[in-house]
């Protein structure tokens, strides 16, 4: 995994992440399939390293917020019908796996077959970044996302 910017590394390390961290994804896979959601190898790879982490950080407006990598909590916030009918058709490959949630005005975090990260919320779906390091940096550093 490429190095993260200091602020991102600090947030991840405080949450318990370390290089080489590995957790089981069996529970995440079961929960995803039970909800009849897509389970992609890219989601498994991401959650194997980051699953279960709850990171806290300060946004540009100085508010404290978080991102967490849990399926159950994120799925409770996501309109699954809208995911299937509106959001997935907008992304290449038309498949997305849920990997977590960010911010207090919840943004559900999704990954596609190539490892590109997206955020979905009531307002729509957004491209976050094309790689894990860039996605986590964009979230923690409160960088703008591109609406699809």
PDB file of C-alpha atoms in Angstrom:
ATOM      1  CA  UNK A   1       0.000   0.000   0.000  1.00  0.00           C
ATOM      2  CA  UNK A   2       1.455   3.394  -0.940  1.00  0.00           C
ATOM      3  CA  UNK A   3       2.179   5.862   1.830  1.00  0.00           C
ATOM      4  CA  UNK A   4      -0.642   8.092   2.993  1.00  0.00           C
ATOM      5  CA  UNK A   5      -0.350  11.820   3.700  1.00  0.00           C
ATOM      6  CA  UNK A   6       0.423  12.466   7.385  1.00  0.00           C
ATOM      7  CA  UNK A   7      -3.141  13.469   8.370  1.00  0.00           C
ATOM      8  CA  UNK A   8      -4.606  10.376   6.729  1.00  0.00           C
ATOM      9  CA  UNK A   9      -1.968   8.060   8.194  1.00  0.00           C
ATOM     10  CA  UNK A  10      -2.555   9.567  11.644  1.00  0.00           C
ATOM     11  CA  UNK A  11      -6.348   9.039  11.457  1.00  0.00           C
ATOM     12  CA  UNK A  12      -5.932   5.463  10.256  1.00  0.00           C
ATOM     13  CA  UNK A  13      -3.262   4.617  12.843  1.00  0.00           C
ATOM     14  CA  UNK A  14      -5.370   6.054  15.677  1.00  0.00           C
ATOM     15  CA  UNK A  15      -8.201   3.775  14.529  1.00  0.00           C
ATOM     16  CA  UNK A  16      -5.932   0.723  14.695  1.00  0.00           C
ATOM     17  CA  UNK A  17      -4.644   0.433  11.145  1.00  0.00           C
ATOM     18  CA  UNK A  18      -1.067  -0.602  10.483  1.00  0.00           C
ATOM     19  CA  UNK A  19       0.715  -1.708   7.345  1.00  0.00           C
ATOM     20  CA  UNK A  20       0.060  -5.412   6.816  1.00  0.00           C
ATOM     21  CA  UNK A  21      -3.167  -5.414   8.883  1.00  0.00           C
ATOM     22  CA  UNK A  22      -5.501  -8.258   7.926  1.00  0.00           C
ATOM     23  CA  UNK A  23      -8.998  -9.075   9.159  1.00  0.00           C
ATOM     24  CA  UNK A  24     -11.484 -11.700   8.073  1.00  0.00           C
ATOM     25  CA  UNK A  25     -14.045 -10.571   5.522  1.00  0.00           C
ATOM     26  CA  UNK A  26     -16.377 -13.564   5.994  1.00  0.00           C
ATOM     27  CA  UNK A  27     -18.838 -11.579   8.108  1.00  0.00           C
ATOM     28  CA  UNK A  28     -18.825  -8.662   5.685  1.00  0.00           C
ATOM     29  CA  UNK A  29     -19.427 -11.003   2.766  1.00  0.00           C
ATOM     30  CA  UNK A  30     -22.306 -12.760   4.546  1.00  0.00           C
ATOM     31  CA  UNK A  31     -23.919  -9.460   5.519  1.00  0.00           C
ATOM     32  CA  UNK A  32     -23.550  -8.118   1.979  1.00  0.00           C
ATOM     33  CA  UNK A  33     -25.047 -11.206   0.341  1.00  0.00           C
ATOM     34  CA  UNK A  34     -27.839 -11.419   2.946  1.00  0.00           C
ATOM     35  CA  UNK A  35     -28.877  -7.923   1.863  1.00  0.00           C
ATOM     36  CA  UNK A  36     -28.724  -9.066  -1.777  1.00  0.00           C
ATOM     37  CA  UNK A  37     -25.938  -6.607  -2.533  1.00  0.00           C
ATOM     38  CA  UNK A  38     -22.984  -7.175  -4.831  1.00  0.00           C
ATOM     39  CA  UNK A  39     -19.825  -8.591  -3.212  1.00  0.00           C
ATOM     40  CA  UNK A  40     -16.769  -7.732  -5.316  1.00  0.00           C
ATOM     41  CA  UNK A  41     -13.139  -8.863  -4.924  1.00  0.00           C
ATOM     42  CA  UNK A  42     -12.162  -5.187  -4.655  1.00  0.00           C
ATOM     43  CA  UNK A  43     -14.439  -4.791  -1.623  1.00  0.00           C
ATOM     44  CA  UNK A  44     -12.971  -7.933  -0.064  1.00  0.00           C
ATOM     45  CA  UNK A  45      -9.423  -6.634  -0.595  1.00  0.00           C
ATOM     46  CA  UNK A  46     -10.266  -3.237   0.897  1.00  0.00           C
ATOM     47  CA  UNK A  47     -12.132  -4.630   3.909  1.00  0.00           C
ATOM     48  CA  UNK A  48      -9.407  -7.219   4.534  1.00  0.00           C
ATOM     49  CA  UNK A  49      -7.095  -4.311   5.359  1.00  0.00           C
ATOM     50  CA  UNK A  50      -9.462  -1.612   6.639  1.00  0.00           C
ATOM     51  CA  UNK A  51     -12.587  -3.476   7.819  1.00  0.00           C
ATOM     52  CA  UNK A  52     -13.824  -2.516  11.266  1.00  0.00           C
ATOM     53  CA  UNK A  53     -11.899   0.745  11.514  1.00  0.00           C
ATOM     54  CA  UNK A  54     -13.608   3.878  12.825  1.00  0.00           C
ATOM     55  CA  UNK A  55     -11.526   6.965  12.003  1.00  0.00           C
ATOM     56  CA  UNK A  56     -12.128  10.450  13.373  1.00  0.00           C
ATOM     57  CA  UNK A  57     -10.817  13.604  11.729  1.00  0.00           C
ATOM     58  CA  UNK A  58     -11.452  17.337  11.362  1.00  0.00           C
ATOM     59  CA  UNK A  59     -13.120  18.680   8.232  1.00  0.00           C
ATOM     60  CA  UNK A  60     -12.283  21.999   6.594  1.00  0.00           C
ATOM     61  CA  UNK A  61     -15.117  23.694   8.511  1.00  0.00           C
ATOM     62  CA  UNK A  62     -13.372  22.524  11.727  1.00  0.00           C
ATOM     63  CA  UNK A  63     -16.130  20.052  12.612  1.00  0.00           C
ATOM     64  CA  UNK A  64     -15.084  16.616  13.802  1.00  0.00           C
ATOM     65  CA  UNK A  65     -16.446  13.756  11.751  1.00  0.00           C
ATOM     66  CA  UNK A  66     -15.679  10.126  11.031  1.00  0.00           C
ATOM     67  CA  UNK A  67     -15.450   7.388   8.487  1.00  0.00           C
ATOM     68  CA  UNK A  68     -16.040   3.758   9.319  1.00  0.00           C
ATOM     69  CA  UNK A  69     -15.649   0.585   7.352  1.00  0.00           C
ATOM     70  CA  UNK A  70     -18.587  -1.600   8.404  1.00  0.00           C
ATOM     71  CA  UNK A  71     -21.274  -2.998   6.098  1.00  0.00           C
ATOM     72  CA  UNK A  72     -24.132  -3.213   8.596  1.00  0.00           C
ATOM     73  CA  UNK A  73     -24.097   0.444   9.655  1.00  0.00           C
ATOM     74  CA  UNK A  74     -23.610   1.758   6.133  1.00  0.00           C
ATOM     75  CA  UNK A  75     -26.330  -0.461   4.651  1.00  0.00           C
ATOM     76  CA  UNK A  76     -28.850   0.947   7.121  1.00  0.00           C
ATOM     77  CA  UNK A  77     -28.234   4.402   5.616  1.00  0.00           C
ATOM     78  CA  UNK A  78     -28.295   3.482   1.940  1.00  0.00           C
ATOM     79  CA  UNK A  79     -31.424   3.394  -0.204  1.00  0.00           C
ATOM     80  CA  UNK A  80     -30.801  -0.024  -1.752  1.00  0.00           C
ATOM     81  CA  UNK A  81     -33.438   0.391  -4.458  1.00  0.00           C
ATOM     82  CA  UNK A  82     -31.863   3.668  -5.531  1.00  0.00           C
ATOM     83  CA  UNK A  83     -28.419   2.048  -5.500  1.00  0.00           C
ATOM     84  CA  UNK A  84     -29.590  -0.597  -7.960  1.00  0.00           C
ATOM     85  CA  UNK A  85     -31.793   1.549 -10.201  1.00  0.00           C
ATOM     86  CA  UNK A  86     -30.058   4.958 -10.236  1.00  0.00           C
ATOM     87  CA  UNK A  87     -26.491   4.712  -8.997  1.00  0.00           C
ATOM     88  CA  UNK A  88     -25.085   1.449 -10.369  1.00  0.00           C
ATOM     89  CA  UNK A  89     -26.168   2.256 -13.952  1.00  0.00           C
ATOM     90  CA  UNK A  90     -24.023   5.424 -13.796  1.00  0.00           C
ATOM     91  CA  UNK A  91     -20.718   3.642 -13.117  1.00  0.00           C
ATOM     92  CA  UNK A  92     -18.556   1.628 -15.516  1.00  0.00           C
ATOM     93  CA  UNK A  93     -19.241  -2.064 -15.003  1.00  0.00           C
ATOM     94  CA  UNK A  94     -22.572  -1.247 -13.344  1.00  0.00           C
ATOM     95  CA  UNK A  95     -21.605  -3.011 -10.089  1.00  0.00           C
ATOM     96  CA  UNK A  96     -20.812  -1.484  -6.709  1.00  0.00           C
ATOM     97  CA  UNK A  97     -19.992  -3.001  -3.327  1.00  0.00           C
ATOM     98  CA  UNK A  98     -20.642  -1.206  -0.067  1.00  0.00           C
ATOM     99  CA  UNK A  99     -17.543  -0.808   2.122  1.00  0.00           C
ATOM    100  CA  UNK A 100     -18.412   1.855   4.695  1.00  0.00           C
ATOM    101  CA  UNK A 101     -19.679   5.305   5.518  1.00  0.00           C
ATOM    102  CA  UNK A 102     -18.175   8.764   5.996  1.00  0.00           C
ATOM    103  CA  UNK A 103     -19.209  12.054   7.565  1.00  0.00           C
ATOM    104  CA  UNK A 104     -22.109  12.894   9.872  1.00  0.00           C
ATOM    105  CA  UNK A 105     -24.366  13.708   6.919  1.00  0.00           C
ATOM    106  CA  UNK A 106     -23.855  10.131   5.849  1.00  0.00           C
ATOM    107  CA  UNK A 107     -22.075   9.339   2.638  1.00  0.00           C
ATOM    108  CA  UNK A 108     -22.067   5.616   1.891  1.00  0.00           C
ATOM    109  CA  UNK A 109     -18.744   4.443   0.505  1.00  0.00           C
ATOM    110  CA  UNK A 110     -18.791   2.098  -2.473  1.00  0.00           C
ATOM    111  CA  UNK A 111     -16.143   0.456  -4.639  1.00  0.00           C
ATOM    112  CA  UNK A 112     -16.458  -0.845  -8.206  1.00  0.00           C
ATOM    113  CA  UNK A 113     -14.831  -3.790  -9.981  1.00  0.00           C
ATOM    114  CA  UNK A 114     -11.658  -1.786 -10.724  1.00  0.00           C
ATOM    115  CA  UNK A 115     -11.234  -0.395  -7.209  1.00  0.00           C
ATOM    116  CA  UNK A 116     -12.628   3.055  -7.959  1.00  0.00           C
ATOM    117  CA  UNK A 117     -14.359   4.633  -4.958  1.00  0.00           C
ATOM    118  CA  UNK A 118     -17.743   6.340  -4.985  1.00  0.00           C
ATOM    119  CA  UNK A 119     -19.917   8.020  -2.397  1.00  0.00           C
ATOM    120  CA  UNK A 120     -23.704   7.792  -2.379  1.00  0.00           C
ATOM    121  CA  UNK A 121     -26.108   9.908  -0.370  1.00  0.00           C
ATOM    122  CA  UNK A 122     -29.582  11.379  -0.619  1.00  0.00           C
ATOM    123  CA  UNK A 123     -28.313  14.010  -3.084  1.00  0.00           C
ATOM    124  CA  UNK A 124     -26.779  11.533  -5.541  1.00  0.00           C
ATOM    125  CA  UNK A 125     -23.634   9.584  -6.334  1.00  0.00           C
ATOM    126  CA  UNK A 126     -20.101  10.965  -6.519  1.00  0.00           C
ATOM    127  CA  UNK A 127     -16.762   9.755  -7.850  1.00  0.00           C
ATOM    128  CA  UNK A 128     -14.289   9.998  -4.958  1.00  0.00           C
ATOM    129  CA  UNK A 129     -11.039   8.607  -6.406  1.00  0.00           C
ATOM    130  CA  UNK A 130      -9.587   5.773  -8.463  1.00  0.00           C
ATOM    131  CA  UNK A 131      -7.439   4.170  -5.742  1.00  0.00           C
ATOM    132  CA  UNK A 132      -7.631   3.394  -2.023  1.00  0.00           C
ATOM    133  CA  UNK A 133      -4.938   5.903  -0.991  1.00  0.00           C
ATOM    134  CA  UNK A 134      -6.475   8.699  -3.059  1.00  0.00           C
ATOM    135  CA  UNK A 135      -9.996   7.905  -1.827  1.00  0.00           C
ATOM    136  CA  UNK A 136      -9.008   7.924   1.838  1.00  0.00           C
ATOM    137  CA  UNK A 137      -7.034  11.115   1.290  1.00  0.00           C
ATOM    138  CA  UNK A 138     -10.004  12.790  -0.434  1.00  0.00           C
ATOM    139  CA  UNK A 139     -12.326  11.852   2.432  1.00  0.00           C
ATOM    140  CA  UNK A 140     -10.020  12.805   5.313  1.00  0.00           C
ATOM    141  CA  UNK A 141      -8.700  15.965   3.654  1.00  0.00           C
ATOM    142  CA  UNK A 142     -12.273  16.967   2.724  1.00  0.00           C
ATOM    143  CA  UNK A 143     -11.428  17.309  -0.966  1.00  0.00           C
ATOM    144  CA  UNK A 144     -14.220  17.842  -3.516  1.00  0.00           C
ATOM    145  CA  UNK A 145     -15.819  14.843  -5.216  1.00  0.00           C
ATOM    146  CA  UNK A 146     -17.156  14.755  -8.768  1.00  0.00           C
ATOM    147  CA  UNK A 147     -20.919  14.280  -9.097  1.00  0.00           C
ATOM    148  CA  UNK A 148     -21.999  11.650 -11.623  1.00  0.00           C
TER     149      UNK A 148
END
